[in-house]
PDB file of C-alpha atoms in Angstrom:
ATOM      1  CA  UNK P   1      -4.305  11.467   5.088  1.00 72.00           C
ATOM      2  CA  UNK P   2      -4.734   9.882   1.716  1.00 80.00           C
ATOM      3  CA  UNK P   3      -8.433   8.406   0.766  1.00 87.00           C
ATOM      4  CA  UNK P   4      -8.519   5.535  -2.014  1.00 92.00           C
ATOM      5  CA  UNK P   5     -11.371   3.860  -3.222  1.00 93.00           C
ATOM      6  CA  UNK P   6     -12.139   0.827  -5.034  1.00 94.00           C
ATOM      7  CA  UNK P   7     -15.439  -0.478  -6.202  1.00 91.00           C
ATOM      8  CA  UNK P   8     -16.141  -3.511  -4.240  1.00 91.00           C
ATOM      9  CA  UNK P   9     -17.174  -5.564  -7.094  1.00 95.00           C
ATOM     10  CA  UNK P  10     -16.102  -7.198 -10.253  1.00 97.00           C
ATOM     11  CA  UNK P  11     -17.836  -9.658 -12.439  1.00 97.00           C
ATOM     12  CA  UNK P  12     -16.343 -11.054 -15.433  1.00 97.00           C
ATOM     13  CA  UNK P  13     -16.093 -14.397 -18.273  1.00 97.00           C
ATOM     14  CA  UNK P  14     -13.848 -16.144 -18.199  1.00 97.00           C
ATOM     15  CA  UNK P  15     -11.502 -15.245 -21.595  1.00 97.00           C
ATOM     16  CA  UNK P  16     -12.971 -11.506 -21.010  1.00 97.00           C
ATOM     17  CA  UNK P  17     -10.767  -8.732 -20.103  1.00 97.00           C
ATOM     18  CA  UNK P  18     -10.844  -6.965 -16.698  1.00 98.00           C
ATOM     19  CA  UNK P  19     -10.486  -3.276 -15.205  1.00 98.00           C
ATOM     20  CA  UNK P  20     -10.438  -2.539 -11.688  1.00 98.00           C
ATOM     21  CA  UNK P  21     -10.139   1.002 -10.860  1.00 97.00           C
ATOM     22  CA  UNK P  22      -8.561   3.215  -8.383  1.00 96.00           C
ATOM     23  CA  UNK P  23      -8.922   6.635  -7.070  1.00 96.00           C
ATOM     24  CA  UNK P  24      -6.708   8.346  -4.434  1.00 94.00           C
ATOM     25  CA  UNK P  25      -6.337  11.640  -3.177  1.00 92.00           C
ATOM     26  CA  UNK P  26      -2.605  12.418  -2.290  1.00 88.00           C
ATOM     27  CA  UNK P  27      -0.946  14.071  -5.487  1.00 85.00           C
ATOM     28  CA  UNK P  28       2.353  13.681  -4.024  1.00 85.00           C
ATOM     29  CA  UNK P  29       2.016   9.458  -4.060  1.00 87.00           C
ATOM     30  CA  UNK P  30       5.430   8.108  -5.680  1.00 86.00           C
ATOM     31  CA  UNK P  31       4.640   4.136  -6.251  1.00 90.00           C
ATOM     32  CA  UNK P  32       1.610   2.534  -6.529  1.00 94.00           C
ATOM     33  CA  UNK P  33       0.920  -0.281  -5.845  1.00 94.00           C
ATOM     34  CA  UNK P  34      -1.337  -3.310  -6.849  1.00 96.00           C
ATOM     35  CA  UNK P  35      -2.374  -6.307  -4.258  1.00 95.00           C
ATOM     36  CA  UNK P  36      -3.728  -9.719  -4.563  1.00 95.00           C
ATOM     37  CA  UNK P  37      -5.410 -11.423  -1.418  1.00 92.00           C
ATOM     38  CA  UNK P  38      -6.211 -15.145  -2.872  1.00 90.00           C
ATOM     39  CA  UNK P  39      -9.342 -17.192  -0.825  1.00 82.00           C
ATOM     40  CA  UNK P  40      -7.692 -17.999   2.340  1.00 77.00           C
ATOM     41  CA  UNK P  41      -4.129 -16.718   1.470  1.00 81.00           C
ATOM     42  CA  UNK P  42      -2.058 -13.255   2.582  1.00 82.00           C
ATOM     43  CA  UNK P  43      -1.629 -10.482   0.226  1.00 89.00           C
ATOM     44  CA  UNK P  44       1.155 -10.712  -2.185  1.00 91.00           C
ATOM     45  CA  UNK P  45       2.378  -7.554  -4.574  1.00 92.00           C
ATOM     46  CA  UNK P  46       1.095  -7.687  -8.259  1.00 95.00           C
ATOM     47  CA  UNK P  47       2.595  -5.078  -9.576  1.00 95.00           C
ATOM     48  CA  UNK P  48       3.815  -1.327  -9.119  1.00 93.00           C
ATOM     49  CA  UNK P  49       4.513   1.996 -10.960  1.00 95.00           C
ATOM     50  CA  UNK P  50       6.108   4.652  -9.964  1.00 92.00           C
ATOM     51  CA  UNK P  51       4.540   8.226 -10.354  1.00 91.00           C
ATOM     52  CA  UNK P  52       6.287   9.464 -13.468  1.00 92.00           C
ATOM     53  CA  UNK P  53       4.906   6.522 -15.841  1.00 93.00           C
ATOM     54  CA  UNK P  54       1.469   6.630 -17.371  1.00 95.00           C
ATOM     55  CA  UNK P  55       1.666   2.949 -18.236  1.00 97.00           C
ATOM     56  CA  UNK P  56       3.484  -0.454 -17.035  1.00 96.00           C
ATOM     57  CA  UNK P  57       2.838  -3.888 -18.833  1.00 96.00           C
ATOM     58  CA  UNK P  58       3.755  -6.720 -17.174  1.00 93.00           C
ATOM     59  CA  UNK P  59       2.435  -9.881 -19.271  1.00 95.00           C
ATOM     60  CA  UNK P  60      -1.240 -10.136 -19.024  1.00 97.00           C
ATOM     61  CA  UNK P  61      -1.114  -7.043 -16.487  1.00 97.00           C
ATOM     62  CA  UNK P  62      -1.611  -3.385 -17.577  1.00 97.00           C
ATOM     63  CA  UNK P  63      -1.451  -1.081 -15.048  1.00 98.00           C
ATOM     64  CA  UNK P  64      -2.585   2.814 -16.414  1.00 97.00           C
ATOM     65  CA  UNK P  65      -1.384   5.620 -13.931  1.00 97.00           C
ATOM     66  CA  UNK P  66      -3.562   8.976 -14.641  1.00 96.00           C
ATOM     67  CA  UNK P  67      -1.640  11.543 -12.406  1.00 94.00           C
ATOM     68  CA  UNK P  68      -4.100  14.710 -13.010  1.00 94.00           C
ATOM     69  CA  UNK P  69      -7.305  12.640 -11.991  1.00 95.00           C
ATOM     70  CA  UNK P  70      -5.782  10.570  -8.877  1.00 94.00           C
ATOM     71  CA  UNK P  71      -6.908   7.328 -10.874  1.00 96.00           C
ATOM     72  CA  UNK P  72      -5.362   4.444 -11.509  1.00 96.00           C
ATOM     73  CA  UNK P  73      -6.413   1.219 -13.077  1.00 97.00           C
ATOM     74  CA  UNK P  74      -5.505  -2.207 -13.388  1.00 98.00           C
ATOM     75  CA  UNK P  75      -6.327  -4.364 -16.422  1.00 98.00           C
ATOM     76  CA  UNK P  76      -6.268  -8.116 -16.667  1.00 98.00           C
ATOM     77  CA  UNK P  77      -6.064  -9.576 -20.149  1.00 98.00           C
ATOM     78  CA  UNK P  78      -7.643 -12.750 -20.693  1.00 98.00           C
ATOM     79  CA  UNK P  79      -8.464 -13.272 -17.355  1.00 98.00           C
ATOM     80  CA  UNK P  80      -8.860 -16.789 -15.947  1.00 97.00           C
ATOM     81  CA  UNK P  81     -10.937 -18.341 -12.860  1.00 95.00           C
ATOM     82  CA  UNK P  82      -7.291 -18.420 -11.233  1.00 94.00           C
ATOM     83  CA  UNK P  83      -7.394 -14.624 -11.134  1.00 96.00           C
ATOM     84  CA  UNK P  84     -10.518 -14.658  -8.682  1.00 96.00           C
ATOM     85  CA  UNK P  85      -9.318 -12.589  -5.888  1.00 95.00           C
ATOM     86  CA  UNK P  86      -9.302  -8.809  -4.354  1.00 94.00           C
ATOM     87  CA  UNK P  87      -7.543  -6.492  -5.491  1.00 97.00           C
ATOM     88  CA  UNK P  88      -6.275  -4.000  -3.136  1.00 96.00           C
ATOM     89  CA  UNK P  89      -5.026  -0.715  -4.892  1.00 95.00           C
ATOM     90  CA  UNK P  90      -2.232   1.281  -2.465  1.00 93.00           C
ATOM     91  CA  UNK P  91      -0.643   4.183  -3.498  1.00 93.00           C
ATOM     92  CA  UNK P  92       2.631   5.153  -0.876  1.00 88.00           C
ATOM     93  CA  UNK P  93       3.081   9.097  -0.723  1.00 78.00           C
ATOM     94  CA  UNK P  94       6.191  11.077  -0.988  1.00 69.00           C
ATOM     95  CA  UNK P  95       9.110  10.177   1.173  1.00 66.00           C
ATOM     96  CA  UNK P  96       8.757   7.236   3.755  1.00 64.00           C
ATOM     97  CA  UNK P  97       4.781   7.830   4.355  1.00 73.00           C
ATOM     98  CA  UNK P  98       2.838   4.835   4.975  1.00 80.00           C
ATOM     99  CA  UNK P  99       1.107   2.775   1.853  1.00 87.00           C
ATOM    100  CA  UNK P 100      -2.837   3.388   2.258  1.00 89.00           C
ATOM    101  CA  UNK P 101      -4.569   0.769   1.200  1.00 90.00           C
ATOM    102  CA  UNK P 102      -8.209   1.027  -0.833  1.00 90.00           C
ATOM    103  CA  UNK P 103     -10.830  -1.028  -0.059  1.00 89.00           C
ATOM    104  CA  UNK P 104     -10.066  -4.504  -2.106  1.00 93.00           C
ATOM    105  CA  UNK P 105     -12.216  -4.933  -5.194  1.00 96.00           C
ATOM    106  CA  UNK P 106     -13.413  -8.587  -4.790  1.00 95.00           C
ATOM    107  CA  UNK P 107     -12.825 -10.112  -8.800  1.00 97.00           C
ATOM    108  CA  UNK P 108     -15.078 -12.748  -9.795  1.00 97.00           C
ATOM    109  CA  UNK P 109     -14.469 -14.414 -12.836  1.00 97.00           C
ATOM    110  CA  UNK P 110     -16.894 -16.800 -14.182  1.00 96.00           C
ATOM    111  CA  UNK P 111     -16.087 -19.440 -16.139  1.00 92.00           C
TER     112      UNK P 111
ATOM    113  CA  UNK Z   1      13.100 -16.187   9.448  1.00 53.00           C
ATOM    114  CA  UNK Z   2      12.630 -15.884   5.493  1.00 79.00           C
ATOM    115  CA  UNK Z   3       9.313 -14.073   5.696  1.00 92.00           C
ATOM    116  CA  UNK Z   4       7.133 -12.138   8.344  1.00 94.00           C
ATOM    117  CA  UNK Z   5       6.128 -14.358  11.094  1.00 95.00           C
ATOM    118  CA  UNK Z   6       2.771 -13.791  13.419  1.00 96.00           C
ATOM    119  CA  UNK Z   7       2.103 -15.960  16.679  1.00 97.00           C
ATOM    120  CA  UNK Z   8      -0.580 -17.271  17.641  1.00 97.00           C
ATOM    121  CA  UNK Z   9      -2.473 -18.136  14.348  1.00 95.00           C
ATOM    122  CA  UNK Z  10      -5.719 -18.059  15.918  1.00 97.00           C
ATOM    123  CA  UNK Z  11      -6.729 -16.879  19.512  1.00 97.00           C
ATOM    124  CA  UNK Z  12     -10.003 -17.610  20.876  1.00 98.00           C
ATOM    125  CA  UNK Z  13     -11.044 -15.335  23.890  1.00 97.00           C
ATOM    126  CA  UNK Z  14     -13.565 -14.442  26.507  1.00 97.00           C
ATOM    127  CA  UNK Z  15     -15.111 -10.888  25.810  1.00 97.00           C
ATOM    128  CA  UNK Z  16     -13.296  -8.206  28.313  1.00 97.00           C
ATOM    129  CA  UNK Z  17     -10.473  -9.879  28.378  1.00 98.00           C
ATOM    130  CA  UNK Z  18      -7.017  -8.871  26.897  1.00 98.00           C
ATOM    131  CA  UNK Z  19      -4.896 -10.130  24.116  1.00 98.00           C
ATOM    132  CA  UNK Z  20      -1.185  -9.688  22.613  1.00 98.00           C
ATOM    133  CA  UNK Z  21      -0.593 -10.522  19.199  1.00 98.00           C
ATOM    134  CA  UNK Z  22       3.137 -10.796  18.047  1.00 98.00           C
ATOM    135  CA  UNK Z  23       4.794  -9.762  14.621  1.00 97.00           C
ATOM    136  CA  UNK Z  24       8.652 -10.862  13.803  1.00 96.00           C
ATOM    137  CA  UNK Z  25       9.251  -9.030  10.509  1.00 96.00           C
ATOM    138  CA  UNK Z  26      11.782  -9.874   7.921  1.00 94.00           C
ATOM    139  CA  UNK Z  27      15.212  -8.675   9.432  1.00 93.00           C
ATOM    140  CA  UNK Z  28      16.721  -5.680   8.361  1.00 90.00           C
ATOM    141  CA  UNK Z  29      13.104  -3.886   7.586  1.00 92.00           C
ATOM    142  CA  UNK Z  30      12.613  -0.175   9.170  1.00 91.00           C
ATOM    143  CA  UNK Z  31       8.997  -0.147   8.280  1.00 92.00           C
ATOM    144  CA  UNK Z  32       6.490  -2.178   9.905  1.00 94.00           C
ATOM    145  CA  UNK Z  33       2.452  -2.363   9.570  1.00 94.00           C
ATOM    146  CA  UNK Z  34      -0.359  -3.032  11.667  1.00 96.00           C
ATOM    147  CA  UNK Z  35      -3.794  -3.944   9.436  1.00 95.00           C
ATOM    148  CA  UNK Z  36      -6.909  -4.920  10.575  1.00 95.00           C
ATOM    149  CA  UNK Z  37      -9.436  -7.063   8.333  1.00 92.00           C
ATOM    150  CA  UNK Z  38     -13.016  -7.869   9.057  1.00 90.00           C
ATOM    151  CA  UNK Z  39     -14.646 -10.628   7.028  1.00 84.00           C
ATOM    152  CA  UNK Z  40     -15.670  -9.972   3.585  1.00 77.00           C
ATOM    153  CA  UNK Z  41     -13.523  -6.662   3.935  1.00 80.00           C
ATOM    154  CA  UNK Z  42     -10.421  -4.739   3.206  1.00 82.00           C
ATOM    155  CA  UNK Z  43      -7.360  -3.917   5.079  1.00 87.00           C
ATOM    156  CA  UNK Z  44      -7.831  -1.224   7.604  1.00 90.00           C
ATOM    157  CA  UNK Z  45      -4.743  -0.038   8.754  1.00 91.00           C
ATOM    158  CA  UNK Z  46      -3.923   0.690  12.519  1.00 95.00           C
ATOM    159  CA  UNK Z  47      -0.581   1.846  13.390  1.00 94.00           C
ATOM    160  CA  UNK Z  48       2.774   2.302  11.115  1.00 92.00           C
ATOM    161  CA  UNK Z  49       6.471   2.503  12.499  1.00 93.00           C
ATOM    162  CA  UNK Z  50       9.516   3.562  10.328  1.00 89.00           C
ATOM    163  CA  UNK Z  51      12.798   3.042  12.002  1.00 87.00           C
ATOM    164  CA  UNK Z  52      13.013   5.862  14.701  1.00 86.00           C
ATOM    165  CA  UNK Z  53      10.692   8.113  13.872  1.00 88.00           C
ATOM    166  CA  UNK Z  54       7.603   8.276  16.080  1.00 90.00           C
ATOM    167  CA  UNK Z  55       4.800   5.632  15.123  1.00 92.00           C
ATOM    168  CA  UNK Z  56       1.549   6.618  13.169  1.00 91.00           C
ATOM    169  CA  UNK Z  57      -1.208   5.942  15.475  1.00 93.00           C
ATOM    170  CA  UNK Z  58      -3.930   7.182  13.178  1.00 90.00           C
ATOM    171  CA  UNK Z  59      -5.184   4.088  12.352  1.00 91.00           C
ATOM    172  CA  UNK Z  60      -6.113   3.004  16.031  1.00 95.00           C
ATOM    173  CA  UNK Z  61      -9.752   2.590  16.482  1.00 94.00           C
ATOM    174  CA  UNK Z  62      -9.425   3.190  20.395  1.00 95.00           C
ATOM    175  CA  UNK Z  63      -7.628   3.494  23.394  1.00 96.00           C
ATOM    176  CA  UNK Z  64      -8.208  -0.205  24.262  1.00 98.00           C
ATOM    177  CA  UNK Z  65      -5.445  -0.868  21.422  1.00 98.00           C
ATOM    178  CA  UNK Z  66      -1.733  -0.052  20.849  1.00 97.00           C
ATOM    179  CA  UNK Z  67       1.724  -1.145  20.007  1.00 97.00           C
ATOM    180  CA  UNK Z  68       4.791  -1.312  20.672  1.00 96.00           C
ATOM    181  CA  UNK Z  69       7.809  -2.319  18.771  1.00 95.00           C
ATOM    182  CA  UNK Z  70      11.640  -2.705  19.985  1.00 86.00           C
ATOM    183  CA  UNK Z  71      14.001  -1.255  17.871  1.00 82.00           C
ATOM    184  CA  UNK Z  72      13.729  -2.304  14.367  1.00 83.00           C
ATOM    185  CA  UNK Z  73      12.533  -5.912  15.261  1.00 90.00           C
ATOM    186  CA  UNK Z  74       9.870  -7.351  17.226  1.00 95.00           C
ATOM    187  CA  UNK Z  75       6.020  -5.943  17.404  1.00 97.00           C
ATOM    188  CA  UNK Z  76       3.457  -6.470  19.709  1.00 98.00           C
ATOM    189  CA  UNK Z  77      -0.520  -5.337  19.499  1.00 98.00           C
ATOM    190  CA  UNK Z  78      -2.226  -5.609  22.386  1.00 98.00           C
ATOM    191  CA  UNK Z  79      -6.383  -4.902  22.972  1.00 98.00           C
ATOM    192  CA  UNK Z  80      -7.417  -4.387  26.092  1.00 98.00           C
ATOM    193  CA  UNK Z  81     -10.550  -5.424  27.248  1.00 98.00           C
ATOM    194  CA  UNK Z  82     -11.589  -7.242  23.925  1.00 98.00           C
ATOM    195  CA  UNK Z  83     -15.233  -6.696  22.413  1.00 97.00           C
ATOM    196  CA  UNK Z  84     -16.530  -8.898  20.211  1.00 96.00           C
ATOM    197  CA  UNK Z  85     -16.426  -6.383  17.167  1.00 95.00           C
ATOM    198  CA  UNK Z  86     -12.733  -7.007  17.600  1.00 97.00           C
ATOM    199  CA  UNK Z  87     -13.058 -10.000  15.960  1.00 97.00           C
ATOM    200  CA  UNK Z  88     -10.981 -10.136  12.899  1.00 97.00           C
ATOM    201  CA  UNK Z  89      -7.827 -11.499  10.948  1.00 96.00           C
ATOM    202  CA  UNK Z  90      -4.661  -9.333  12.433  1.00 97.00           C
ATOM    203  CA  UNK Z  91      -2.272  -8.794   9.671  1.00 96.00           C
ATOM    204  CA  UNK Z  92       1.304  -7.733  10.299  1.00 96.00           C
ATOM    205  CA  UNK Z  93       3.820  -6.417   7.518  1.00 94.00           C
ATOM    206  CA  UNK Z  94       7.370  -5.357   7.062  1.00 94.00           C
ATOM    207  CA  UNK Z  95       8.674  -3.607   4.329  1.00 91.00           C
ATOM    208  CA  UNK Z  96      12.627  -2.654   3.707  1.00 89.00           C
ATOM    209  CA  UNK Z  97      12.121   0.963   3.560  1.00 78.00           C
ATOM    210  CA  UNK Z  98      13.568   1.767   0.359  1.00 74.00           C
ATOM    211  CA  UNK Z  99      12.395   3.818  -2.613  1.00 68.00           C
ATOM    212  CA  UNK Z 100      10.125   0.655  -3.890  1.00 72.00           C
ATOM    213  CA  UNK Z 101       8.951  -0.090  -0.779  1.00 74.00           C
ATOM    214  CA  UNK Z 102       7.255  -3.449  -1.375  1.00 85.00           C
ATOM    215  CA  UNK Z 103       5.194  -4.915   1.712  1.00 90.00           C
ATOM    216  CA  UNK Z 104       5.317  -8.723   2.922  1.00 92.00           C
ATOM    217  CA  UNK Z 105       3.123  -9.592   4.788  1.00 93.00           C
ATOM    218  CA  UNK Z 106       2.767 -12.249   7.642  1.00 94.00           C
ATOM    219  CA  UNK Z 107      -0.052 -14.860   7.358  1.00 92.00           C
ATOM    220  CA  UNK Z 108      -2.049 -12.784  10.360  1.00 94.00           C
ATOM    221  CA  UNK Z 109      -3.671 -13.915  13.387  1.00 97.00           C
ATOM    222  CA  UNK Z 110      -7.633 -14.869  13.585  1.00 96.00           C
ATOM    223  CA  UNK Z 111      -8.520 -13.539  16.605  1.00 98.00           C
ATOM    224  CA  UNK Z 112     -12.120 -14.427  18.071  1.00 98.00           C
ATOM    225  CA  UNK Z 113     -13.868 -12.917  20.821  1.00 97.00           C
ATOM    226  CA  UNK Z 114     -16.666 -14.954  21.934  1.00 96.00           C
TER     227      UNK Z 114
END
């Protein structure tokens, strides 16, 4: 099955820009997807892109889609205390597979 | 409903002890999720069903769980003989199965076993 990993952590200023990273192991992922699981509220979807894109901007969201290294990464510009979250990177493979989640990288932002 | 409901929202029970947690997802999805999250930690997935094809179990930690689900609606978990390392926030989601196959997810249920 597909593996994806997250660092856990993220520290950042507020104003500062930040990049959470992503690696997976299933070359044949289509979409992936990005995640945000606010302090004491359910996950909602971020943000996608679909396998044959090496870059989607969506306002103050960059998400960069390296298909030879498995990595992906999502960058927040300006980030505010609002973005505090995790992050959960999941990449869905070919067909109907399931979406695997990563492990959440927990964004601090400090103001 | 307009989004993925979970009953209860929290269940409190006695160690050994079994428990069924219910997921209505959003009508018309064919794919439907099972997660598990510990506190402080990420989604660890259980069990996956997509219309009529045979569920993935992979994600079961043991025998003492499983689900079911009846047609493309209704899902139940059930744990068998709880342990208190069970104890964790149950999240369900439904997704429509498409080629962008967004999840929703319901607001999960905090189950505790004391």
């Amino acid at each position: 099955g597909e593996d994806v990993e997250q660092s856990l952590f993220l520290s950042v200023r507020e104003g500062d820009s930040s990049v959470i990273n992503c690696t997976y192991t299933d070359s044949s992922s289509t979409y992936l997807y990005w995640y945000k699981q606010e302090p004491g509220a359910g996950l909602q979807l971020l943000t996608y892109i679909f396998s044959n894109m090496d870059m989607k901007q969506d306002q103050r969201l960059t998400v960069l889609l390296n298909k030879k290294d498995k990595h992906l990464s999502l960058r927040i510009a300006d980030t505010q205390t609002g973005d505090s979250a995790i992050y959960f990177c999941a990449p869905r493979g070919g067909g109907y597979q399931k979406v695997t989640f990563g492990t959440g990288t927990k964004l601090q932002v400090i103001p | 409903g307009a989004g993925v409901s979970q009953s209860p929202s929290n269940k409190v029970t006695e160690k050994g002890k079994d428990v069924e947690l219910r997921c209505d997802p959003i009508s018309g999805h064919t794919a439907l999720y099972w997660y598990r999250q510990r506190l402080g930690q990420g989604l660890e997935f259980l069990i996956y069903f997509q219309g009529n094809s045979a569920p993935d179990k992979s994600g079961l930690p043991s025998d003492r769980f499983s689900a079911e689900r009846t047609g493309e609606s209704v899902s139940t978990l059930t744990i068998q003989r709880t342990q208190q390392e069970d104890s964790a926030v149950y999240l369900c989601a439904s997704s429509p199965g498409t080629r962008v196959d967004r999840q929703f997810f319901g607001p999960g249920t905090r189950l505790t076993v004391l």
